[in-house]
Short mmCIF file of N, CA and C in Angstrom, two decimals:
data_model
loop_
_atom_site.label_atom_id
_atom_site.label_comp_id
_atom_site.label_asym_id
_atom_site.label_seq_id
_atom_site.Cartn_x
_atom_site.Cartn_y
_atom_site.Cartn_z
N MET L 1 0.12 43.04 -0.94
CA MET L 1 1.06 42.35 -1.96
C MET L 1 2.46 42.13 -1.56
N ASN L 2 3.11 41.18 -1.56
CA ASN L 2 4.58 41.12 -1.38
C ASN L 2 5.29 40.57 -2.61
N ARG L 3 6.55 40.24 -2.38
CA ARG L 3 7.37 40.20 -3.43
C ARG L 3 7.09 38.51 -4.05
N TYR L 4 6.40 37.78 -3.38
CA TYR L 4 6.09 36.48 -3.68
C TYR L 4 4.60 36.39 -4.44
N THR L 5 3.78 37.56 -4.55
CA THR L 5 2.69 37.31 -4.75
C THR L 5 2.50 36.92 -6.34
N ASN L 6 3.29 37.37 -7.32
CA ASN L 6 3.09 36.85 -8.78
C ASN L 6 4.17 35.88 -9.03
N LEU L 7 4.73 35.15 -8.28
CA LEU L 7 5.74 34.23 -8.39
C LEU L 7 5.58 33.42 -9.87
N ASN L 8 4.61 32.75 -10.06
CA ASN L 8 4.38 32.23 -11.40
C ASN L 8 4.48 32.97 -12.50
N ASP L 9 3.64 34.14 -12.52
CA ASP L 9 3.81 35.11 -13.60
C ASP L 9 5.28 35.58 -13.96
N GLN L 10 5.92 35.56 -12.78
CA GLN L 10 7.48 36.22 -12.98
C GLN L 10 8.38 35.14 -13.44
N HIS L 11 8.21 34.05 -12.89
CA HIS L 11 9.18 32.82 -13.41
C HIS L 11 8.63 31.58 -13.85
N LEU L 12 8.89 31.48 -15.10
CA LEU L 12 8.42 29.93 -15.51
C LEU L 12 9.14 28.91 -14.86
N ASP L 13 10.28 28.99 -14.38
CA ASP L 13 10.96 27.82 -13.80
C ASP L 13 11.53 28.25 -12.24
N VAL L 14 10.57 28.23 -11.51
CA VAL L 14 10.84 28.98 -10.14
C VAL L 14 11.68 27.67 -9.35
N ASN L 15 12.54 28.28 -8.50
CA ASN L 15 13.47 27.43 -7.70
C ASN L 15 12.53 27.39 -6.50
N TRP L 16 11.51 26.52 -6.32
CA TRP L 16 10.77 26.34 -5.15
C TRP L 16 11.55 26.20 -3.72
N VAL L 17 12.84 25.26 -3.95
CA VAL L 17 13.20 25.31 -2.72
C VAL L 17 14.26 26.40 -2.11
N GLU L 18 14.74 27.16 -3.04
CA GLU L 18 15.45 28.44 -2.58
C GLU L 18 14.38 29.63 -2.29
N VAL L 19 13.40 29.61 -2.95
CA VAL L 19 12.19 30.68 -2.51
C VAL L 19 11.63 30.15 -1.47
N THR L 20 11.54 29.06 -0.90
CA THR L 20 10.84 28.69 0.15
C THR L 20 11.98 28.99 1.27
N LYS L 21 13.12 28.70 1.20
CA LYS L 21 14.10 28.80 2.36
C LYS L 21 14.38 30.25 2.56
N ARG L 22 14.25 30.95 1.46
CA ARG L 22 14.20 32.51 1.72
C ARG L 22 12.91 33.01 2.63
N TYR L 23 12.07 32.64 2.17
CA TYR L 23 10.78 32.97 2.68
C TYR L 23 10.55 32.63 4.22
N ILE L 24 11.04 31.52 4.57
CA ILE L 24 10.99 30.85 5.99
C ILE L 24 11.91 31.63 6.74
N ASN L 25 13.12 32.14 6.29
CA ASN L 25 14.21 32.83 6.91
C ASN L 25 13.79 34.31 7.18
N GLU L 26 13.03 34.65 6.20
CA GLU L 26 12.59 36.21 6.23
C GLU L 26 11.37 36.22 7.28
N GLN L 27 10.51 35.04 7.53
CA GLN L 27 9.32 35.16 8.56
C GLN L 27 9.75 34.82 9.80
N ALA L 28 10.85 34.24 10.19
CA ALA L 28 11.39 33.78 11.29
C ALA L 28 12.71 33.89 11.46
N SER L 29 13.16 34.58 12.77
CA SER L 29 14.51 34.92 13.28
C SER L 29 15.42 33.36 12.98
N SER L 30 14.77 32.70 13.59
CA SER L 30 15.42 31.15 13.60
C SER L 30 14.58 30.08 13.55
N PRO L 31 14.04 29.74 12.27
CA PRO L 31 13.44 28.77 12.15
C PRO L 31 13.85 27.23 12.60
N ASP L 32 12.92 26.67 13.25
CA ASP L 32 13.19 25.40 14.01
C ASP L 32 12.42 24.10 13.15
N LEU L 33 13.20 23.95 12.00
CA LEU L 33 12.61 22.84 11.15
C LEU L 33 12.90 21.33 11.37
N PRO L 34 12.33 20.19 11.40
CA PRO L 34 12.97 19.10 11.32
C PRO L 34 13.87 18.79 10.27
N PRO L 35 14.84 18.20 10.42
CA PRO L 35 16.06 17.94 9.43
C PRO L 35 15.51 17.30 8.23
N VAL L 36 16.07 17.58 6.91
CA VAL L 36 15.71 17.11 5.85
C VAL L 36 16.08 15.65 5.70
N LEU L 37 15.24 15.03 4.74
CA LEU L 37 15.15 13.73 4.56
C LEU L 37 16.39 13.17 3.67
N SER L 38 16.72 12.19 3.76
CA SER L 38 17.76 11.55 2.75
C SER L 38 17.10 11.08 1.68
N GLU L 39 17.94 10.76 0.62
CA GLU L 39 17.04 10.08 -0.78
C GLU L 39 16.59 8.80 -0.21
N GLU L 40 17.34 8.06 0.61
CA GLU L 40 16.97 6.56 0.94
C GLU L 40 15.49 6.90 1.94
N GLN L 41 15.48 7.75 2.80
CA GLN L 41 14.45 7.97 3.55
C GLN L 41 13.16 8.27 2.69
N VAL L 42 13.22 9.21 1.67
CA VAL L 42 12.23 9.48 0.72
C VAL L 42 11.68 7.99 0.01
N LYS L 43 12.82 7.32 -0.51
CA LYS L 43 12.32 6.00 -1.26
C LYS L 43 11.60 5.19 0.05
N GLU L 44 11.98 5.18 1.24
CA GLU L 44 11.49 4.47 2.29
C GLU L 44 9.79 5.00 2.28
N ALA L 45 9.63 5.97 2.19
CA ALA L 45 8.41 6.36 2.31
C ALA L 45 7.40 6.11 1.12
N GLU L 46 8.12 6.31 0.05
CA GLU L 46 7.37 5.88 -1.34
C GLU L 46 7.01 4.46 -1.34
N GLU L 47 7.94 3.63 -0.81
CA GLU L 47 7.62 2.08 -0.47
C GLU L 47 6.22 1.90 0.41
N ARG L 48 6.31 2.73 1.48
CA ARG L 48 5.07 2.65 2.44
C ARG L 48 3.88 3.28 1.81
N LEU L 49 3.99 4.45 0.89
CA LEU L 49 2.97 5.11 0.40
C LEU L 49 2.31 4.09 -0.66
N GLY L 50 3.04 3.54 -1.48
CA GLY L 50 2.94 2.82 -2.68
C GLY L 50 2.73 3.64 -3.97
N TYR L 51 3.23 4.85 -3.75
CA TYR L 51 3.50 5.69 -5.06
C TYR L 51 4.52 6.53 -4.84
N PRO L 52 4.96 7.24 -5.85
CA PRO L 52 6.23 8.19 -5.84
C PRO L 52 5.61 9.53 -5.17
N VAL L 53 6.66 10.33 -4.34
CA VAL L 53 6.26 11.64 -3.84
C VAL L 53 6.58 12.46 -5.20
N PRO L 54 5.50 13.30 -5.44
CA PRO L 54 5.87 14.33 -6.48
C PRO L 54 7.13 15.04 -6.37
N LYS L 55 7.61 15.61 -7.39
CA LYS L 55 8.92 16.15 -7.46
C LYS L 55 8.96 17.07 -6.61
N LEU L 56 8.18 18.33 -6.52
CA LEU L 56 8.29 19.36 -5.69
C LEU L 56 8.37 19.10 -4.41
N LEU L 57 7.52 18.26 -3.82
CA LEU L 57 7.50 17.78 -2.56
C LEU L 57 8.68 16.97 -2.23
N ARG L 58 9.31 16.30 -3.16
CA ARG L 58 10.51 15.37 -2.85
C ARG L 58 11.60 16.44 -2.51
N GLN L 59 11.92 17.54 -3.37
CA GLN L 59 12.74 18.49 -3.36
C GLN L 59 12.47 19.30 -1.95
N LEU L 60 11.42 19.63 -1.68
CA LEU L 60 11.15 20.39 -0.24
C LEU L 60 11.68 19.44 1.03
N TYR L 61 11.10 18.17 0.97
CA TYR L 61 11.64 17.33 2.01
C TYR L 61 13.05 16.86 2.01
N ARG L 62 13.68 17.19 0.95
CA ARG L 62 15.12 16.77 0.68
C ARG L 62 15.95 17.75 1.13
N HIS L 63 15.39 19.27 0.81
CA HIS L 63 16.41 20.33 1.05
C HIS L 63 15.77 21.55 1.98
N VAL L 64 14.68 21.44 2.42
CA VAL L 64 14.12 22.30 3.51
C VAL L 64 13.82 21.65 4.82
N GLY L 65 13.19 20.79 4.88
CA GLY L 65 12.93 19.98 5.85
C GLY L 65 11.73 18.94 5.89
N ASN L 66 11.72 18.25 7.02
CA ASN L 66 10.64 17.06 7.02
C ASN L 66 9.39 17.58 7.59
N GLY L 67 8.79 18.62 7.00
CA GLY L 67 7.50 19.19 7.27
C GLY L 67 7.82 20.43 8.45
N GLY L 68 6.76 20.86 8.86
CA GLY L 68 6.89 21.73 9.84
C GLY L 68 6.86 23.33 9.19
N PHE L 69 6.69 23.56 8.00
CA PHE L 69 6.56 24.86 7.09
C PHE L 69 5.50 24.61 6.11
N GLY L 70 5.11 25.75 5.74
CA GLY L 70 4.12 25.71 4.23
C GLY L 70 2.79 26.25 4.88
N PRO L 71 2.02 25.84 3.95
CA PRO L 71 0.35 26.52 4.08
C PRO L 71 -0.29 25.62 5.44
N GLY L 72 -1.27 26.31 5.76
CA GLY L 72 -2.08 25.81 6.92
C GLY L 72 -1.33 25.69 8.02
N LEU L 73 -1.38 24.74 8.82
CA LEU L 73 -0.59 24.55 9.95
C LEU L 73 0.91 23.87 9.79
N GLY L 74 1.06 23.87 8.38
CA GLY L 74 2.53 23.35 7.90
C GLY L 74 2.39 21.79 7.43
N PHE L 75 3.12 21.68 6.37
CA PHE L 75 3.31 20.44 5.83
C PHE L 75 3.63 19.34 6.68
N LEU L 76 2.75 18.30 6.58
CA LEU L 76 3.10 17.17 7.57
C LEU L 76 4.32 16.59 7.15
N PRO L 77 5.09 15.84 8.26
CA PRO L 77 6.22 15.38 7.88
C PRO L 77 5.98 14.11 7.05
N LEU L 78 6.92 13.82 5.90
CA LEU L 78 6.73 12.59 5.21
C LEU L 78 6.85 11.51 5.94
N LEU L 79 7.83 11.11 6.70
CA LEU L 79 8.10 10.15 7.80
C LEU L 79 7.73 10.58 9.13
N PRO L 80 7.61 9.84 10.09
CA PRO L 80 7.18 10.30 11.43
C PRO L 80 8.70 10.46 12.05
N ALA L 81 8.79 11.34 12.71
CA ALA L 81 10.16 11.68 13.58
C ALA L 81 10.20 10.54 14.63
N GLU L 82 11.25 9.91 14.37
CA GLU L 82 11.66 8.81 15.34
C GLU L 82 10.37 7.99 15.78
N ASP L 83 9.48 7.62 14.57
CA ASP L 83 8.34 6.52 14.35
C ASP L 83 7.15 7.18 15.58
N GLU L 84 7.18 8.63 15.93
CA GLU L 84 6.34 9.08 16.61
C GLU L 84 5.43 10.22 15.93
N GLY L 85 4.21 10.23 16.23
CA GLY L 85 3.47 11.49 15.59
C GLY L 85 2.96 11.36 14.38
N GLU L 86 2.27 11.95 13.87
CA GLU L 86 1.53 12.09 12.85
C GLU L 86 2.26 12.20 11.52
N SER L 87 2.24 11.55 10.42
CA SER L 87 3.01 11.85 9.18
C SER L 87 2.00 11.43 7.98
N ILE L 88 2.67 11.77 6.93
CA ILE L 88 2.09 11.42 5.55
C ILE L 88 1.76 9.92 5.56
N THR L 89 3.09 9.27 5.73
CA THR L 89 3.00 7.64 5.78
C THR L 89 2.10 7.15 6.43
N SER L 90 2.16 7.63 7.92
CA SER L 90 1.24 7.09 8.93
C SER L 90 -0.33 6.99 8.59
N ILE L 91 -0.78 8.55 8.06
CA ILE L 91 -2.06 8.70 7.74
C ILE L 91 -2.42 7.74 6.60
N VAL L 92 -1.78 7.85 5.51
CA VAL L 92 -1.99 6.79 4.46
C VAL L 92 -1.97 5.46 4.83
N GLU L 93 -1.25 4.87 5.85
CA GLU L 93 -1.43 3.69 6.12
C GLU L 93 -2.47 3.26 6.90
N ALA L 94 -2.96 3.95 7.84
CA ALA L 94 -4.21 4.08 8.55
C ALA L 94 -5.39 4.37 7.52
N ASP L 95 -5.50 5.13 6.70
CA ASP L 95 -6.38 5.11 5.73
C ASP L 95 -6.79 3.93 4.98
N ARG L 96 -5.50 3.43 4.47
CA ARG L 96 -5.68 2.17 3.49
C ARG L 96 -6.52 0.92 4.31
N GLU L 97 -6.19 0.89 5.89
CA GLU L 97 -6.91 0.17 6.77
C GLU L 97 -8.37 0.16 6.57
N THR L 98 -9.02 1.41 6.60
CA THR L 98 -10.27 1.62 6.78
C THR L 98 -11.21 2.14 5.35
N ASP L 99 -10.17 2.48 4.42
CA ASP L 99 -10.68 2.96 3.08
C ASP L 99 -11.11 1.78 2.20
N GLN L 100 -12.18 1.10 2.55
CA GLN L 100 -12.44 -0.07 1.79
C GLN L 100 -12.93 0.18 0.32
N ASP L 101 -13.45 1.25 0.13
CA ASP L 101 -13.86 1.59 -1.33
C ASP L 101 -12.70 2.10 -1.99
N GLY L 102 -11.68 2.78 -1.37
CA GLY L 102 -10.70 3.25 -2.11
C GLY L 102 -10.76 4.52 -2.45
N ILE L 103 -11.71 5.39 -1.99
CA ILE L 103 -11.64 6.59 -2.37
C ILE L 103 -10.55 7.70 -2.20
N LEU L 104 -9.85 7.13 -1.27
CA LEU L 104 -8.44 7.95 -1.00
C LEU L 104 -7.47 7.56 -1.79
N GLU L 105 -7.56 6.59 -2.68
CA GLU L 105 -6.55 5.94 -3.44
C GLU L 105 -5.59 6.87 -3.97
N PHE L 106 -6.20 8.20 -4.47
CA PHE L 106 -5.30 9.06 -5.63
C PHE L 106 -5.07 10.11 -4.68
N TYR L 107 -5.11 10.14 -3.55
CA TYR L 107 -4.94 11.44 -2.53
C TYR L 107 -4.02 11.34 -1.56
N MET L 108 -3.20 12.28 -1.46
CA MET L 108 -2.17 12.35 -0.42
C MET L 108 -2.21 13.50 0.59
N PRO L 109 -2.35 13.03 1.86
CA PRO L 109 -2.51 14.07 2.80
C PRO L 109 -1.30 14.84 2.91
N LEU L 110 -1.33 16.18 2.87
CA LEU L 110 -0.28 17.09 2.60
C LEU L 110 -0.02 18.24 3.94
N PHE L 111 -1.11 18.58 4.53
CA PHE L 111 -0.84 19.54 5.59
C PHE L 111 -2.18 19.51 6.51
N LYS L 112 -1.97 19.95 7.56
CA LYS L 112 -3.24 20.12 8.70
C LYS L 112 -3.61 21.65 8.29
N TRP L 113 -5.17 21.81 7.79
CA TRP L 113 -5.61 22.84 7.32
C TRP L 113 -6.04 23.70 8.65
N ASP L 114 -6.53 22.92 9.48
CA ASP L 114 -6.75 23.49 10.93
C ASP L 114 -6.77 22.32 11.81
N GLU L 115 -7.70 22.41 13.18
CA GLU L 115 -7.57 21.43 13.84
C GLU L 115 -8.51 20.24 13.55
N ASN L 116 -9.51 20.45 12.67
CA ASN L 116 -10.27 19.35 12.14
C ASN L 116 -10.12 18.88 10.53
N GLY L 117 -9.16 19.50 9.93
CA GLY L 117 -9.28 18.87 8.63
C GLY L 117 -7.77 18.97 8.01
N TYR L 118 -7.68 18.39 6.95
CA TYR L 118 -6.43 18.18 6.20
C TYR L 118 -6.51 18.60 4.84
N GLY L 119 -5.20 19.30 4.24
CA GLY L 119 -5.24 19.33 2.80
C GLY L 119 -4.70 18.28 2.18
N TYR L 120 -5.35 17.53 1.07
CA TYR L 120 -4.89 16.58 0.44
C TYR L 120 -4.52 16.95 -0.96
N LEU L 121 -3.48 16.41 -1.61
CA LEU L 121 -3.03 16.49 -2.96
C LEU L 121 -3.60 15.38 -3.86
N HIS L 122 -4.27 15.85 -4.88
CA HIS L 122 -4.68 14.67 -5.81
C HIS L 122 -3.44 14.31 -6.85
N LEU L 123 -3.25 13.06 -6.78
CA LEU L 123 -2.34 12.56 -7.71
C LEU L 123 -2.35 11.94 -8.92
N GLU L 124 -3.45 12.18 -9.51
CA GLU L 124 -3.77 11.91 -10.88
C GLU L 124 -2.80 12.58 -11.74
N GLU L 125 -2.48 11.81 -12.87
CA GLU L 125 -1.26 12.31 -13.77
C GLU L 125 -1.55 13.92 -14.31
N ASN L 126 -2.71 14.03 -14.73
CA ASN L 126 -3.31 15.39 -15.28
C ASN L 126 -3.93 16.30 -14.28
N ASP L 127 -4.24 15.85 -13.07
CA ASP L 127 -4.91 16.74 -11.98
C ASP L 127 -4.25 16.73 -10.71
N ASN L 128 -3.50 17.66 -10.41
CA ASN L 128 -2.95 17.72 -9.10
C ASN L 128 -3.63 18.72 -8.15
N HIS L 129 -5.03 18.94 -8.22
CA HIS L 129 -5.58 19.90 -7.18
C HIS L 129 -5.35 19.52 -5.79
N VAL L 130 -5.54 20.67 -4.98
CA VAL L 130 -5.52 20.63 -3.68
C VAL L 130 -6.83 20.68 -2.95
N MET L 131 -7.28 19.80 -2.21
CA MET L 131 -8.49 19.85 -1.73
C MET L 131 -8.50 19.82 -0.09
N ILE L 132 -9.56 20.56 0.58
CA ILE L 132 -9.59 20.57 1.87
C ILE L 132 -10.51 19.53 2.41
N ALA L 133 -10.30 18.34 3.23
CA ALA L 133 -11.04 17.61 3.54
C ALA L 133 -11.40 17.70 5.08
N ASP L 134 -12.53 18.51 5.31
CA ASP L 134 -12.87 18.99 6.54
C ASP L 134 -14.41 18.69 6.65
N ASN L 135 -14.94 18.04 7.25
CA ASN L 135 -16.50 17.81 7.30
C ASN L 135 -17.31 19.14 7.42
N ASP L 136 -16.58 20.16 8.10
CA ASP L 136 -17.27 21.36 8.26
C ASP L 136 -17.70 22.05 6.75
N TYR L 137 -16.83 21.79 5.96
CA TYR L 137 -17.02 22.13 4.52
C TYR L 137 -17.78 21.21 3.45
N LEU L 138 -18.16 20.06 3.73
CA LEU L 138 -18.84 19.16 2.91
C LEU L 138 -20.10 19.77 2.10
N GLN L 139 -20.09 19.75 1.03
CA GLN L 139 -21.27 20.28 0.30
C GLN L 139 -22.81 19.71 0.50
N ASP L 140 -22.70 18.52 0.83
CA ASP L 140 -24.02 17.67 1.31
C ASP L 140 -23.47 16.77 2.18
N GLU L 141 -24.35 15.80 2.47
CA GLU L 141 -23.91 14.52 3.35
C GLU L 141 -22.88 13.88 2.59
N PHE L 142 -21.78 13.30 3.16
CA PHE L 142 -20.78 12.54 2.82
C PHE L 142 -21.37 11.50 1.83
N ASP L 143 -21.07 11.19 0.40
CA ASP L 143 -21.49 10.12 -0.25
C ASP L 143 -20.22 9.34 -0.87
N ARG L 144 -20.15 8.08 -0.39
CA ARG L 144 -18.91 7.25 -0.87
C ARG L 144 -18.96 6.94 -2.44
N ASN L 145 -20.17 7.27 -3.05
CA ASN L 145 -20.06 7.02 -4.49
C ASN L 145 -19.84 8.06 -5.26
N LYS L 146 -19.73 9.26 -4.66
CA LYS L 146 -19.36 10.57 -5.41
C LYS L 146 -17.69 11.07 -5.34
N LEU L 147 -17.25 11.41 -6.15
CA LEU L 147 -15.74 11.95 -6.11
C LEU L 147 -15.70 12.98 -4.85
N LEU L 148 -14.50 12.95 -4.38
CA LEU L 148 -14.24 13.61 -3.32
C LEU L 148 -14.15 15.04 -3.46
N ALA L 149 -13.54 15.32 -5.00
CA ALA L 149 -13.59 16.83 -5.38
C ALA L 149 -15.16 17.34 -5.55
N ASP L 150 -16.07 16.39 -5.72
CA ASP L 150 -17.38 17.07 -6.01
C ASP L 150 -18.10 17.38 -4.45
N GLN L 151 -17.16 16.99 -3.42
CA GLN L 151 -17.66 17.08 -2.12
C GLN L 151 -17.08 18.09 -0.98
N TYR L 152 -15.59 18.18 -1.51
CA TYR L 152 -14.96 18.84 -0.57
C TYR L 152 -14.43 20.18 -1.58
N PRO L 153 -14.28 21.22 -0.69
CA PRO L 153 -13.51 22.25 -1.49
C PRO L 153 -12.13 22.30 -1.90
N ILE L 154 -11.92 22.63 -3.31
CA ILE L 154 -10.73 22.67 -4.08
C ILE L 154 -10.11 24.02 -3.67
N ILE L 155 -8.93 24.11 -3.39
CA ILE L 155 -8.43 25.51 -2.86
C ILE L 155 -7.11 25.87 -3.80
N ALA L 156 -6.65 24.96 -4.60
CA ALA L 156 -5.65 25.32 -5.53
C ALA L 156 -5.70 24.05 -6.76
N SER L 157 -5.62 24.65 -7.91
CA SER L 157 -5.51 23.60 -9.09
C SER L 157 -3.93 22.79 -9.10
N THR L 158 -2.97 23.32 -8.55
CA THR L 158 -1.81 22.61 -8.41
C THR L 158 -1.07 22.74 -7.03
N LEU L 159 0.06 22.04 -6.74
CA LEU L 159 0.76 22.09 -5.67
C LEU L 159 1.56 23.51 -5.73
N GLU L 160 1.83 23.99 -6.82
CA GLU L 160 2.84 25.12 -7.21
C GLU L 160 1.69 26.27 -6.85
N GLY L 161 0.43 26.15 -7.28
CA GLY L 161 -0.49 27.22 -6.71
C GLY L 161 -0.71 27.54 -5.51
N LEU L 162 -0.75 26.49 -4.62
CA LEU L 162 -0.87 26.49 -3.25
C LEU L 162 0.34 26.97 -2.45
N MET L 163 1.61 26.66 -3.19
CA MET L 163 2.72 27.35 -2.41
C MET L 163 2.75 28.70 -2.91
N GLN L 164 2.41 29.34 -4.10
CA GLN L 164 2.20 30.48 -4.21
C GLN L 164 1.43 31.14 -3.45
N ASP L 165 0.24 30.73 -3.10
CA ASP L 165 -0.78 31.41 -2.14
C ASP L 165 -0.13 31.58 -0.85
N TRP L 166 0.73 30.51 -0.51
CA TRP L 166 1.22 30.45 0.82
C TRP L 166 2.41 31.75 0.91
N LEU L 167 3.29 31.68 0.06
CA LEU L 167 4.24 32.48 -0.30
C LEU L 167 3.86 34.08 -0.23
N ALA L 168 2.65 34.36 -0.80
CA ALA L 168 2.08 35.55 -1.16
C ALA L 168 1.38 35.97 0.33
N GLY L 169 1.41 35.12 1.27
CA GLY L 169 0.65 35.67 2.46
C GLY L 169 -0.86 35.29 2.47
N LYS L 170 -1.32 34.68 1.55
CA LYS L 170 -2.95 34.57 1.61
C LYS L 170 -3.30 33.84 2.82
N PRO L 171 -3.88 34.16 3.70
CA PRO L 171 -4.53 33.50 4.91
C PRO L 171 -5.06 32.02 4.44
N MET L 172 -4.84 31.05 5.00
CA MET L 172 -5.54 29.65 5.01
C MET L 172 -6.62 29.45 5.71
N THR L 173 -7.85 30.37 5.31
CA THR L 173 -8.72 30.21 6.05
C THR L 173 -9.94 30.10 5.06
N ALA L 174 -11.21 29.51 5.51
CA ALA L 174 -12.43 29.38 4.82
C ALA L 174 -12.85 30.53 3.97
N GLU L 175 -12.58 31.61 4.72
CA GLU L 175 -13.28 32.90 4.21
C GLU L 175 -12.08 33.33 3.09
N SER L 176 -10.99 33.24 3.32
CA SER L 176 -10.26 33.82 1.95
C SER L 176 -10.05 32.91 0.61
N TYR L 177 -10.57 31.64 1.04
CA TYR L 177 -10.82 30.73 -0.27
C TYR L 177 -12.37 30.89 -0.76
N GLY L 178 -13.26 31.47 -0.13
CA GLY L 178 -14.54 31.74 -0.30
C GLY L 178 -15.14 30.05 -0.20
N ILE L 179 -14.92 29.44 0.77
CA ILE L 179 -15.36 28.34 1.28
C ILE L 179 -16.53 28.32 2.37
N ASN L 180 -17.87 27.81 2.22
CA ASN L 180 -18.78 28.19 3.06
C ASN L 180 -18.80 26.92 3.95
N SER L 181 -19.04 27.16 5.34
CA SER L 181 -19.29 26.19 6.35
C SER L 181 -20.72 25.75 6.35
N ARG L 182 -21.07 24.42 6.54
CA ARG L 182 -22.25 23.77 6.91
C ARG L 182 -22.61 24.09 8.17
N MET L 183 -21.89 24.54 9.24
CA MET L 183 -22.09 24.70 10.58
C MET L 183 -22.97 26.23 10.67
#
């Protein structure tokens, strides 16, 4: 247990930006993060995404860095660095071209879980769970008529809960979240 373990219990209004910066600095002697985004860049990303960036993510991208920190293999960049590489906007734009049924419409790719899967944030007003989209953890065969949350494991009920797990040092592994592999 570390000093970040019960963050939500100890602080009703956590300053996630400051806590995240402090944690990153404690973990690495010289964190090499992508530069923060300007408000104009976040607005550009929102136009490309077609929806607003959640408040906590907006703060993290504006004041900590354009990805590269956080759970799993790190938050994805919101915008690609110099129009190269994988980013939230590039994944959403690619998904939009292939997602004919609109099953990803309310999900925002958030971080790389491992080499095969991603963490997605559900963007419905009253439901902001974080789900792992990795075919190794599908409950059965994928069914386009079922909700994604009924097929893939949910690892946090909110983004804040996911941040708390990360800050508490919880390993981002299937075992630590009680996820069973189909393999």
